[in-house]
Short mmCIF file of C-alpha atoms (C1' of nucleotides) in Angstrom, two decimals:
data_model
loop_
_atom_site.label_atom_id
_atom_site.label_comp_id
_atom_site.label_asym_id
_atom_site.label_seq_id
_atom_site.Cartn_x
_atom_site.Cartn_y
_atom_site.Cartn_z
CA MET A 1 18.40 13.24 20.86
CA GLU A 2 19.32 11.79 17.59
CA ARG A 3 16.10 10.55 16.11
CA LYS A 4 16.75 8.01 13.37
CA GLU A 5 13.76 8.34 10.41
CA ILE A 6 11.47 5.50 10.90
CA SER A 7 10.50 3.88 7.51
CA GLN A 8 7.25 3.76 6.17
CA ALA A 9 7.28 0.13 5.81
CA VAL A 10 7.42 -0.12 9.43
CA ILE A 11 4.70 2.47 9.92
CA GLY A 12 2.56 0.50 7.63
CA ARG A 13 2.68 -2.63 9.54
CA LEU A 14 1.78 -0.70 13.05
CA PRO A 15 -2.03 -0.70 12.27
CA ARG A 16 -2.14 -4.35 11.57
CA TYR A 17 -0.37 -4.88 15.15
CA TYR A 18 -2.74 -2.92 16.52
CA ARG A 19 -5.86 -4.55 15.18
CA TYR A 20 -4.45 -7.91 16.13
CA LEU A 21 -3.88 -6.49 19.75
CA GLY A 22 -7.23 -5.32 20.33
CA GLU A 23 -8.74 -8.40 19.50
CA LEU A 24 -6.52 -10.06 21.81
CA ARG A 25 -7.34 -7.85 24.32
CA ASP A 26 -11.26 -8.47 23.68
CA GLU A 27 -10.51 -11.82 24.04
CA GLY A 28 -9.08 -11.48 27.50
CA VAL A 29 -5.46 -12.35 26.58
CA GLU A 30 -2.94 -10.66 29.21
CA ARG A 31 0.32 -11.40 27.38
CA ILE A 32 1.59 -12.54 24.61
CA SER A 33 5.13 -13.29 23.26
CA SER A 34 6.61 -12.05 19.78
CA GLN A 35 6.63 -15.67 18.69
CA GLU A 36 2.95 -16.41 19.47
CA LEU A 37 1.84 -13.26 17.56
CA SER A 38 4.20 -14.10 14.53
CA ARG A 39 1.79 -17.17 14.41
CA LYS A 40 -1.26 -15.50 14.58
CA MET A 41 -0.04 -12.88 12.11
CA GLN A 42 2.06 -14.77 9.44
CA VAL A 43 5.12 -12.45 9.66
CA THR A 44 8.36 -13.49 11.64
CA ALA A 45 8.87 -12.90 15.41
CA SER A 46 12.38 -11.01 14.55
CA GLN A 47 10.35 -8.40 12.57
CA ILE A 48 7.70 -7.68 15.45
CA ARG A 49 10.40 -7.47 17.90
CA GLN A 50 12.35 -5.15 15.40
CA ASP A 51 9.29 -3.17 14.53
CA LEU A 52 8.47 -2.58 17.83
CA ASN A 53 12.09 -1.48 19.28
CA HIS A 54 11.93 1.59 16.83
CA PHE A 55 9.51 2.92 19.21
CA GLY A 56 10.84 1.81 22.64
CA GLY A 57 10.91 -1.69 24.81
CA PHE A 58 7.74 -2.36 25.62
CA GLY A 59 8.45 -5.99 26.35
CA GLN A 60 10.00 -8.09 29.26
CA GLN A 61 12.50 -10.62 28.81
CA GLY A 62 11.25 -14.07 29.88
CA TYR A 63 7.31 -12.79 29.76
CA GLY A 64 6.69 -11.28 26.35
CA TYR A 65 4.20 -8.51 25.79
CA ASN A 66 1.22 -7.09 28.18
CA VAL A 67 -1.19 -7.10 25.62
CA GLU A 68 -3.19 -4.21 27.01
CA TYR A 69 -0.26 -1.89 27.66
CA LEU A 70 1.26 -2.66 23.84
CA TYR A 71 -2.02 -1.77 22.79
CA VAL A 72 -2.20 1.40 24.45
CA GLU A 73 1.02 2.17 23.40
CA ILE A 74 0.75 1.51 19.93
CA ALA A 75 -2.46 3.74 19.64
CA LYS A 76 -0.33 6.74 21.27
CA ILE A 77 2.33 6.26 18.71
CA LEU A 78 -0.36 6.25 15.82
CA GLY A 79 -1.87 9.42 17.41
CA LEU A 80 -5.03 7.75 18.42
CA ASP A 81 -4.83 9.03 21.84
CA LYS A 82 -5.83 12.51 20.39
CA GLU A 83 -8.86 13.83 18.61
CA HIS A 84 -8.39 14.52 14.70
CA TYR A 85 -11.10 17.06 13.25
CA LEU A 86 -11.52 16.32 9.54
CA ILE A 87 -13.58 17.82 6.57
CA LEU A 88 -15.08 16.05 3.74
CA ILE A 89 -14.67 17.61 0.67
CA GLY A 90 -17.13 15.81 -1.94
CA ALA A 91 -20.23 14.64 -0.80
CA GLY A 92 -20.75 11.61 -3.46
CA ASN A 93 -21.11 8.01 -2.98
CA LEU A 94 -17.41 7.40 -1.41
CA GLY A 95 -17.75 10.54 0.62
CA GLN A 96 -20.86 9.39 2.27
CA ALA A 97 -19.67 5.67 2.77
CA LEU A 98 -16.38 7.33 4.83
CA LEU A 99 -19.11 9.84 7.00
CA ASN A 100 -21.10 6.83 7.78
CA TYR A 101 -18.03 4.41 8.77
CA ASN A 102 -18.30 4.69 12.57
CA ASN A 103 -14.80 3.13 13.28
CA PHE A 104 -13.45 6.24 12.29
CA ALA A 105 -15.38 8.24 14.95
CA ARG A 106 -14.50 5.54 17.23
CA ARG A 107 -10.65 5.97 16.94
CA GLY A 108 -11.15 9.84 17.47
CA PHE A 109 -11.15 10.88 13.78
CA ILE A 110 -14.20 13.36 13.94
CA PHE A 111 -15.78 15.05 10.76
CA LYS A 112 -16.73 18.67 11.31
CA GLY A 113 -17.60 19.84 8.36
CA ILE A 114 -18.71 18.77 4.54
CA PHE A 115 -18.03 20.62 1.38
CA ASP A 116 -19.43 20.41 -2.17
CA LYS A 117 -19.93 22.07 -5.46
CA ASN A 118 -23.54 21.14 -6.11
CA PRO A 119 -25.14 24.18 -4.84
CA GLU A 120 -28.44 22.04 -4.22
CA LEU A 121 -26.50 20.19 -1.35
CA HIS A 122 -25.89 23.19 0.42
CA GLY A 123 -27.41 23.54 3.51
CA THR A 124 -28.68 20.37 3.90
CA LYS A 125 -27.15 17.94 6.39
CA ILE A 126 -25.52 14.55 6.35
CA ARG A 127 -25.42 12.95 9.74
CA ASP A 128 -26.20 16.25 11.05
CA ILE A 129 -23.33 18.07 9.48
CA GLU A 130 -24.17 20.87 6.75
CA ILE A 131 -22.82 20.91 3.62
CA ARG A 132 -21.35 24.16 2.60
CA PRO A 133 -19.76 25.52 -0.64
CA MET A 134 -16.35 24.82 -1.67
CA GLU A 135 -15.50 28.68 -0.91
CA GLU A 136 -15.95 28.28 2.73
CA ILE A 137 -13.08 25.37 2.99
CA SER A 138 -10.20 27.94 3.46
CA ASN A 139 -12.18 29.84 6.58
CA PHE A 140 -13.58 26.65 7.97
CA VAL A 141 -10.22 24.83 8.38
CA LYS A 142 -8.98 27.97 10.17
CA ASP A 143 -11.76 28.53 12.46
CA ASN A 144 -12.49 24.74 13.63
CA ASN A 145 -9.08 23.48 13.90
CA ILE A 146 -8.98 20.97 10.96
CA ASP A 147 -6.01 18.62 11.03
CA ILE A 148 -7.18 16.28 7.89
CA ALA A 149 -8.91 16.80 4.68
CA VAL A 150 -10.73 13.88 2.99
CA LEU A 151 -10.58 14.47 -0.75
CA THR A 152 -13.24 12.28 -2.40
CA ILE A 153 -13.83 14.49 -5.61
CA PRO A 154 -12.83 13.72 -9.06
CA LYS A 155 -9.20 14.52 -10.35
CA ASN A 156 -10.01 17.43 -12.16
CA GLY A 157 -10.93 19.60 -9.05
CA ALA A 158 -8.81 17.86 -7.07
CA ILE A 159 -5.38 19.61 -7.71
CA LYS A 160 -6.83 23.17 -7.03
CA VAL A 161 -8.68 22.08 -3.63
CA ALA A 162 -5.24 20.76 -2.58
CA GLU A 163 -3.67 24.23 -3.43
CA THR A 164 -6.40 25.85 -1.31
CA LEU A 165 -5.66 23.34 1.42
CA VAL A 166 -1.80 23.92 1.58
CA ALA A 167 -2.53 27.56 1.65
CA CYS A 168 -4.94 27.56 4.85
CA ASN A 169 -2.37 25.34 6.50
CA ILE A 170 -4.04 21.69 6.54
CA LYS A 171 -1.77 19.32 8.38
CA ALA A 172 -2.55 15.84 6.20
CA ILE A 173 -4.79 14.99 3.06
CA TRP A 174 -6.30 11.85 2.89
CA ASN A 175 -6.67 11.43 -0.88
CA PHE A 176 -9.03 9.40 -2.88
CA ALA A 177 -8.94 11.27 -6.36
CA HIS A 178 -6.88 9.58 -8.56
CA VAL A 179 -4.01 12.15 -9.04
CA ASP A 180 -0.71 12.42 -7.35
CA LEU A 181 -1.08 15.87 -5.33
CA ASN A 182 2.06 18.17 -5.33
CA VAL A 183 2.04 19.60 -1.98
CA PRO A 184 4.92 20.96 0.30
CA GLU A 185 6.41 18.20 2.77
CA SER A 186 5.04 19.77 5.79
CA VAL A 187 1.58 18.22 4.55
CA GLN A 188 1.13 14.84 4.85
CA VAL A 189 -0.52 12.93 1.93
CA GLU A 190 -1.99 9.48 2.03
CA ASN A 191 -3.14 8.23 -1.39
CA VAL A 192 -6.07 5.65 -1.56
CA HIS A 193 -6.14 4.93 -5.48
CA LEU A 194 -8.80 2.16 -5.56
CA SER A 195 -8.20 1.46 -9.41
CA ASP A 196 -4.45 1.11 -9.09
CA SER A 197 -5.54 -1.61 -6.10
CA LEU A 198 -8.06 -3.16 -8.37
CA MET A 199 -5.46 -3.39 -11.25
CA LYS A 200 -2.78 -4.94 -9.00
CA LEU A 201 -5.49 -7.69 -8.06
CA SER A 202 -6.22 -7.86 -11.80
CA TYR A 203 -2.24 -8.55 -12.73
CA ASN A 204 -2.11 -11.27 -9.49
CA SER A 205 -5.08 -13.11 -10.72
CA SER A 206 -4.34 -13.28 -14.41
CA ARG A 207 -0.40 -14.11 -13.39
CA TYR A 208 -1.58 -16.91 -11.11
CA GLN A 209 -3.80 -18.33 -13.78
CA GLY A 210 -0.86 -18.09 -16.40
CA MET A 211 1.25 -19.99 -14.11
CA LYS A 212 -1.53 -22.55 -13.43
CA ASN A 213 -1.54 -23.37 -17.31
CA GLU A 214 1.96 -23.42 -17.73
CA GLY A 215 2.59 -25.93 -15.13
CA GLN A 216 -0.05 -28.12 -16.96
CA LYS A 217 1.51 -27.89 -20.27
CA ALA A 218 4.82 -28.54 -18.57
CA GLY A 219 3.41 -31.36 -16.84
CA ASP A 220 3.98 -29.64 -13.43
CA MET B 1 11.93 -20.59 -20.04
CA GLU B 2 12.53 -19.69 -16.60
CA ARG B 3 10.41 -17.22 -15.09
CA LYS B 4 11.54 -15.16 -12.25
CA GLU B 5 8.93 -13.98 -9.91
CA ILE B 6 8.28 -10.00 -10.20
CA SER B 7 8.02 -8.76 -7.04
CA GLN B 8 4.81 -6.75 -5.56
CA ALA B 9 6.75 -3.70 -5.34
CA VAL B 10 6.92 -3.41 -9.04
CA ILE B 11 3.46 -4.57 -9.57
CA GLY B 12 2.38 -1.97 -7.36
CA ARG B 13 4.39 0.90 -9.62
CA LEU B 14 2.73 -0.24 -12.90
CA PRO B 15 -0.78 1.45 -12.49
CA ARG B 16 0.87 4.60 -11.77
CA TYR B 17 2.98 4.21 -14.88
CA TYR B 18 -0.10 3.52 -16.74
CA ARG B 19 -1.77 6.30 -15.45
CA TYR B 20 1.09 8.47 -16.60
CA LEU B 21 1.40 7.18 -19.75
CA GLY B 22 -2.87 7.80 -20.22
CA GLU B 23 -2.28 11.23 -19.48
CA LEU B 24 0.76 11.41 -22.08
CA ARG B 25 -1.31 9.70 -24.72
CA ASP B 26 -4.24 12.07 -23.94
CA GLU B 27 -2.00 15.05 -24.44
CA GLY B 28 -0.89 13.87 -27.97
CA VAL B 29 2.67 13.14 -26.98
CA GLU B 30 4.34 10.03 -28.85
CA ARG B 31 7.46 9.32 -27.21
CA ILE B 32 9.05 9.89 -24.02
CA SER B 33 12.60 8.88 -22.45
CA SER B 34 13.06 7.30 -19.14
CA GLN B 35 14.85 10.62 -18.00
CA GLU B 36 11.58 12.91 -19.03
CA LEU B 37 9.15 10.51 -17.12
CA SER B 38 11.25 10.31 -14.31
CA ARG B 39 10.86 14.04 -13.86
CA LYS B 40 7.42 14.08 -14.36
CA MET B 41 6.69 10.88 -11.73
CA GLN B 42 9.45 11.93 -9.17
CA VAL B 43 11.19 8.38 -9.45
CA THR B 44 14.42 7.84 -11.11
CA ALA B 45 14.99 7.04 -14.72
CA SER B 46 16.81 3.98 -13.64
CA GLN B 47 13.81 2.35 -11.63
CA ILE B 48 11.72 2.90 -14.54
CA ARG B 49 13.65 1.20 -17.09
CA GLN B 50 14.44 -1.56 -14.37
CA ASP B 51 10.77 -2.21 -13.87
CA LEU B 52 9.56 -2.04 -17.77
CA ASN B 53 12.56 -4.46 -18.37
CA HIS B 54 11.15 -7.09 -15.85
CA PHE B 55 8.44 -7.52 -18.69
CA GLY B 56 10.42 -6.95 -21.91
CA GLY B 57 12.32 -4.35 -23.82
CA PHE B 58 9.34 -1.65 -24.84
CA GLY B 59 11.92 0.87 -25.63
CA GLN B 60 14.63 1.82 -28.38
CA GLN B 61 17.84 2.95 -27.79
CA GLY B 62 18.11 6.63 -28.81
CA TYR B 63 14.52 7.07 -28.94
CA GLY B 64 12.92 6.23 -25.86
CA TYR B 65 9.55 5.01 -25.54
CA ASN B 66 6.74 5.14 -27.75
CA VAL B 67 3.78 6.70 -25.53
CA GLU B 68 0.85 4.66 -26.96
CA TYR B 69 2.60 1.49 -27.34
CA LEU B 70 4.00 1.48 -23.88
CA TYR B 71 0.36 2.23 -22.60
CA VAL B 72 -1.11 -0.63 -24.55
CA GLU B 73 1.53 -3.06 -23.17
CA ILE B 74 1.27 -2.03 -19.79
CA ALA B 75 -2.63 -2.53 -20.05
CA LYS B 76 -1.97 -6.04 -21.34
CA ILE B 77 0.68 -6.98 -18.38
CA LEU B 78 -2.23 -5.55 -15.78
CA GLY B 79 -4.94 -7.92 -17.60
CA LEU B 80 -6.58 -4.63 -18.84
CA ASP B 81 -7.16 -6.06 -22.10
CA LYS B 82 -9.73 -8.73 -21.07
CA GLU B 83 -12.92 -8.32 -19.54
CA HIS B 84 -13.30 -8.92 -15.88
CA TYR B 85 -16.54 -9.97 -14.14
CA LEU B 86 -17.36 -8.78 -10.82
CA ILE B 87 -19.97 -9.31 -7.80
CA LEU B 88 -20.22 -7.03 -5.31
CA ILE B 89 -21.13 -8.22 -1.79
CA GLY B 90 -22.62 -5.92 0.77
CA ALA B 91 -24.86 -3.19 -0.93
CA GLY B 92 -23.91 -0.51 1.72
CA ASN B 93 -22.39 2.94 1.22
CA LEU B 94 -19.05 1.76 0.15
CA GLY B 95 -20.50 -1.09 -2.02
CA GLN B 96 -22.74 1.33 -3.97
CA ALA B 97 -19.82 3.82 -3.97
CA LEU B 98 -17.87 1.30 -6.11
CA LEU B 99 -21.31 0.24 -8.28
CA ASN B 100 -21.29 3.97 -8.95
CA TYR B 101 -17.52 4.48 -10.04
CA ASN B 102 -17.69 4.46 -13.90
CA ASN B 103 -13.70 4.26 -14.18
CA PHE B 104 -13.94 0.35 -13.27
CA ALA B 105 -16.27 -0.25 -16.00
CA ARG B 106 -14.29 1.36 -18.47
CA ARG B 107 -11.01 -0.49 -17.76
CA GLY B 108 -13.22 -3.48 -18.26
CA PHE B 109 -14.46 -4.56 -14.45
CA ILE B 110 -17.81 -5.26 -14.93
CA PHE B 111 -20.14 -5.61 -11.92
CA LYS B 112 -22.42 -8.60 -12.70
CA GLY B 113 -24.21 -9.18 -9.54
CA ILE B 114 -24.92 -7.92 -6.05
CA PHE B 115 -25.55 -9.57 -2.51
CA ASP B 116 -26.57 -8.90 0.34
CA LYS B 117 -28.30 -10.26 3.52
CA ASN B 118 -31.05 -7.57 4.05
CA PRO B 119 -34.21 -9.42 2.79
CA GLU B 120 -35.67 -5.88 2.20
CA LEU B 121 -33.16 -5.26 -0.57
CA HIS B 122 -33.72 -8.70 -2.49
CA GLY B 123 -35.33 -8.03 -5.86
CA THR B 124 -34.41 -4.30 -5.69
CA LYS B 125 -31.85 -3.30 -8.40
CA ILE B 126 -28.87 -0.71 -8.15
CA ARG B 127 -27.56 0.37 -11.53
CA ASP B 128 -29.91 -2.23 -13.11
CA ILE B 129 -28.44 -5.23 -11.42
CA GLU B 130 -30.78 -6.76 -9.06
CA ILE B 131 -29.68 -7.66 -5.30
CA ARG B 132 -29.62 -11.22 -4.34
CA PRO B 133 -29.55 -12.86 -0.94
CA MET B 134 -26.11 -14.29 0.18
CA GLU B 135 -27.31 -18.09 -0.03
CA GLU B 136 -27.07 -17.45 -4.31
CA ILE B 137 -23.43 -16.47 -4.31
CA SER B 138 -22.23 -19.73 -5.02
CA ASN B 139 -24.27 -20.81 -7.79
CA PHE B 140 -24.11 -17.44 -9.57
CA VAL B 141 -20.08 -17.15 -9.04
CA LYS B 142 -20.31 -20.56 -11.11
CA ASP B 143 -23.14 -19.49 -13.80
CA ASN B 144 -21.62 -16.29 -14.78
CA ASN B 145 -17.94 -16.69 -15.10
CA ILE B 146 -17.22 -14.02 -12.03
CA ASP B 147 -13.51 -13.46 -11.66
CA ILE B 148 -13.41 -11.20 -8.68
CA ALA B 149 -15.84 -10.77 -5.71
CA VAL B 150 -15.51 -7.19 -3.58
CA LEU B 151 -16.03 -7.66 -0.28
CA THR B 152 -17.86 -4.68 1.44
CA ILE B 153 -19.34 -6.36 4.64
CA PRO B 154 -18.47 -5.76 8.02
CA LYS B 155 -15.46 -8.13 9.54
CA ASN B 156 -17.66 -10.53 11.29
CA GLY B 157 -19.56 -11.73 7.92
CA ALA B 158 -16.50 -11.63 5.75
CA ILE B 159 -14.35 -14.72 6.69
CA LYS B 160 -17.41 -17.26 6.42
CA VAL B 161 -18.23 -15.30 2.88
CA ALA B 162 -14.69 -15.76 1.98
CA GLU B 163 -14.94 -19.20 2.72
CA THR B 164 -17.83 -19.94 0.48
CA LEU B 165 -15.97 -17.86 -2.41
CA VAL B 166 -13.05 -20.00 -1.94
CA ALA B 167 -15.20 -23.10 -2.40
CA CYS B 168 -16.70 -21.99 -5.60
CA ASN B 169 -13.17 -21.28 -6.99
CA ILE B 170 -13.41 -17.37 -7.06
CA LYS B 171 -9.89 -16.19 -8.73
CA ALA B 172 -9.76 -12.71 -6.94
CA ILE B 173 -11.32 -11.21 -3.40
CA TRP B 174 -10.96 -7.40 -3.40
CA ASN B 175 -11.31 -7.08 0.30
CA PHE B 176 -12.37 -4.04 2.34
CA ALA B 177 -13.57 -5.79 5.40
CA HIS B 178 -11.23 -4.98 8.47
CA VAL B 179 -9.72 -8.37 8.85
CA ASP B 180 -7.14 -10.52 7.22
CA LEU B 181 -8.75 -13.41 5.02
CA ASN B 182 -7.08 -16.75 5.21
CA VAL B 183 -7.32 -18.27 1.79
CA PRO B 184 -5.72 -20.98 -0.31
CA GLU B 185 -2.75 -19.48 -2.57
CA SER B 186 -4.70 -19.94 -5.51
CA VAL B 187 -7.06 -17.04 -4.53
CA GLN B 188 -5.66 -13.61 -4.91
CA VAL B 189 -6.68 -11.10 -1.85
CA GLU B 190 -6.16 -7.34 -2.29
CA ASN B 191 -6.81 -5.60 0.82
CA VAL B 192 -8.29 -2.17 1.35
CA HIS B 193 -7.95 -1.52 4.87
CA LEU B 194 -9.06 2.29 5.02
CA SER B 195 -8.91 2.91 8.92
CA ASP B 196 -4.97 1.38 8.43
CA SER B 197 -4.61 3.84 5.87
CA LEU B 198 -6.00 6.69 8.16
CA MET B 199 -4.09 5.48 11.02
CA LYS B 200 -0.93 5.87 8.89
CA LEU B 201 -1.95 9.38 7.78
CA SER B 202 -2.13 10.22 11.41
CA TYR B 203 0.92 8.91 12.67
CA ASN B 204 2.90 10.88 9.78
CA SER B 205 1.08 13.95 10.43
CA SER B 206 1.71 13.63 14.02
CA ARG B 207 5.27 12.93 13.47
CA TYR B 208 5.68 15.97 11.51
CA GLN B 209 4.38 18.24 13.66
CA GLY B 210 6.51 16.60 16.40
CA MET B 211 9.81 17.23 14.57
CA LYS B 212 8.60 20.89 13.89
CA ASN B 213 8.43 21.59 17.65
CA GLU B 214 11.65 19.46 18.47
CA GLY B 215 13.53 21.69 15.71
CA GLN B 216 12.21 25.10 17.05
CA LYS B 217 13.22 23.99 20.54
CA ALA B 218 16.69 23.05 19.28
CA GLY B 219 16.86 26.27 17.30
CA ASP B 220 16.62 24.20 13.87
"C1'" DT C 1 28.79 9.12 -38.21
"C1'" DA C 2 27.45 11.12 -33.54
"C1'" DG C 3 24.21 11.77 -30.03
"C1'" DA C 4 20.94 9.85 -27.39
"C1'" DT C 5 19.09 6.59 -24.49
"C1'" DT C 6 18.05 2.00 -23.58
"C1'" DG C 7 18.74 -2.59 -21.76
"C1'" DT C 8 21.39 -4.58 -18.16
"C1'" DT C 9 25.41 -5.48 -14.96
"C1'" DA C 10 27.56 -4.09 -10.76
"C1'" DA C 11 27.75 -1.16 -6.70
"C1'" DT C 12 25.07 0.53 -3.32
"C1'" DC C 13 21.33 0.77 0.08
"C1'" DG C 14 17.95 -0.52 2.96
"C1'" DA C 15 15.00 -3.99 4.96
"C1'" DT C 16 14.48 -8.42 6.74
"C1'" DT C 17 15.81 -12.38 9.35
"C1'" DA C 18 18.93 -14.81 12.19
"C1'" DA C 19 21.44 -15.37 16.32
"C1'" DC C 20 22.49 -14.52 20.93
"C1'" DA C 21 23.80 -12.26 25.06
"C1'" DA C 22 21.25 -10.07 28.66
"C1'" DT C 23 17.76 -10.21 31.70
"C1'" DC C 24 13.36 -11.16 33.58
"C1'" DT D 1 18.50 -20.88 39.98
"C1'" DA D 2 16.66 -22.47 34.94
"C1'" DG D 3 13.76 -21.37 31.39
"C1'" DA D 4 11.77 -18.18 28.59
"C1'" DT D 5 11.90 -14.54 25.69
"C1'" DT D 6 13.62 -10.11 25.25
"C1'" DG D 7 16.42 -6.19 22.80
"C1'" DT D 8 20.18 -5.71 19.81
"C1'" DT D 9 23.97 -6.97 17.15
"C1'" DA D 10 25.48 -9.33 12.99
"C1'" DA D 11 24.19 -11.68 8.62
"C1'" DT D 12 21.32 -12.14 4.60
"C1'" DC D 13 18.51 -10.74 1.35
"C1'" DG D 14 16.28 -7.91 -1.86
"C1'" DA D 15 15.37 -3.77 -3.93
"C1'" DT D 16 17.13 0.65 -5.86
"C1'" DT D 17 20.51 3.48 -7.98
"C1'" DA D 18 24.41 4.05 -10.76
"C1'" DA D 19 27.41 3.11 -14.53
"C1'" DC D 20 28.14 2.03 -19.05
"C1'" DA D 21 28.55 -0.98 -23.23
"C1'" DA D 22 25.37 -1.87 -26.88
"C1'" DT D 23 22.67 0.06 -30.35
"C1'" DC D 24 18.98 2.81 -32.49
#
DNA sequence: TAGATTGTTAATCGATTAACAATC
DNA sequence: TAGATTGTTAATCGATTAACAATC
């Protein structure tokens, strides 16, 4: 019954496996070997087998993996076989973009409530969901079985809101605010720090340009 | 003159150092030791020193690091001392959210053009920037010194657009389309796969709930 | 000078890859 | 049965942490 902790590196790769398997399935592919998949995904076959075997033996020697079966199993591992109820906190541009992104609903992530501190928005609706004042978050989470709070507000407000969410026993926070939230380990946080991502891109492109110039000087 | 390649793990931590140093600077803090910073950031002091020393010796024995100086140096490393010209491809919700996010301009990331395939939008403006047809991307990139293309279109169109971008020598692509772009190594790609991020959160929160229940059964 | 703290080398830890026996 | 390919163990590689001499 010993459960070895699975590293975030492995978890982080599962959605990508899931995506490729979904595409294969849509193309009508029935089975695939780790080697074929490794060529498609540009990772080693060894890594694919190693990663999957953290969760069980989904393949068959001499045959490979059944695409449909593996697709469904990874969905289960990722919790996509269940519905998740979300609230959006912050009905700005980014929040609305997420609300309108159909893929989430398709995977079982369903927005149940929207909260914003702007009183003019209260009572208005986006995608048939009413916008409510921030004060109602706590009761709404408790009454509606909310699993995940999506934080799309400026960083100033984020820390206080996170405290509220912790207090009403939210399970997970998808944090787009540019600040690190300090929550107990019972609350999962996934950060999407867009400016960090952009800075990384900036570094990598500058570095490449630098290398190119150096190469020229040194005569390659 | 030997330049050892710096790992993406290190690069990925730089924006976070930068953020904390900016906050310290705003608070008027003049110097900080790796140990103090390590407590604030919840990483080891060893890692901070090791990371920074990839880029040079920014500290001083017995003193620590000068906050302002280190802040400016990390900005240079990340390429934030220069302006970057961007185009947005796909003027949907997400694209507009990015356009309206002031922090990017503040760090020198400036949107110069917007492209969308919807003809009704052509000629209209967002934030004083005209929306143009996709066919004009290539010339616009060449004529306006564009460094970075921000891809906020559905995945179907993304691969073809990426080919166009590669052909006109773009340096970097910030890719929000849910597909892996296959580009030469001279073009840097940074992926923001939002659904992958949400699935990871889903896994982690399900796993935690699972562990909690198991703990109960086993009597903790 | 004594104390503090870096820069850097060495030790440890963890993740990736290679190899191959098991088995379909 | 022979061939293919997994699951898994062992080897390698790389990243993180610890330790400490250098030095401000």
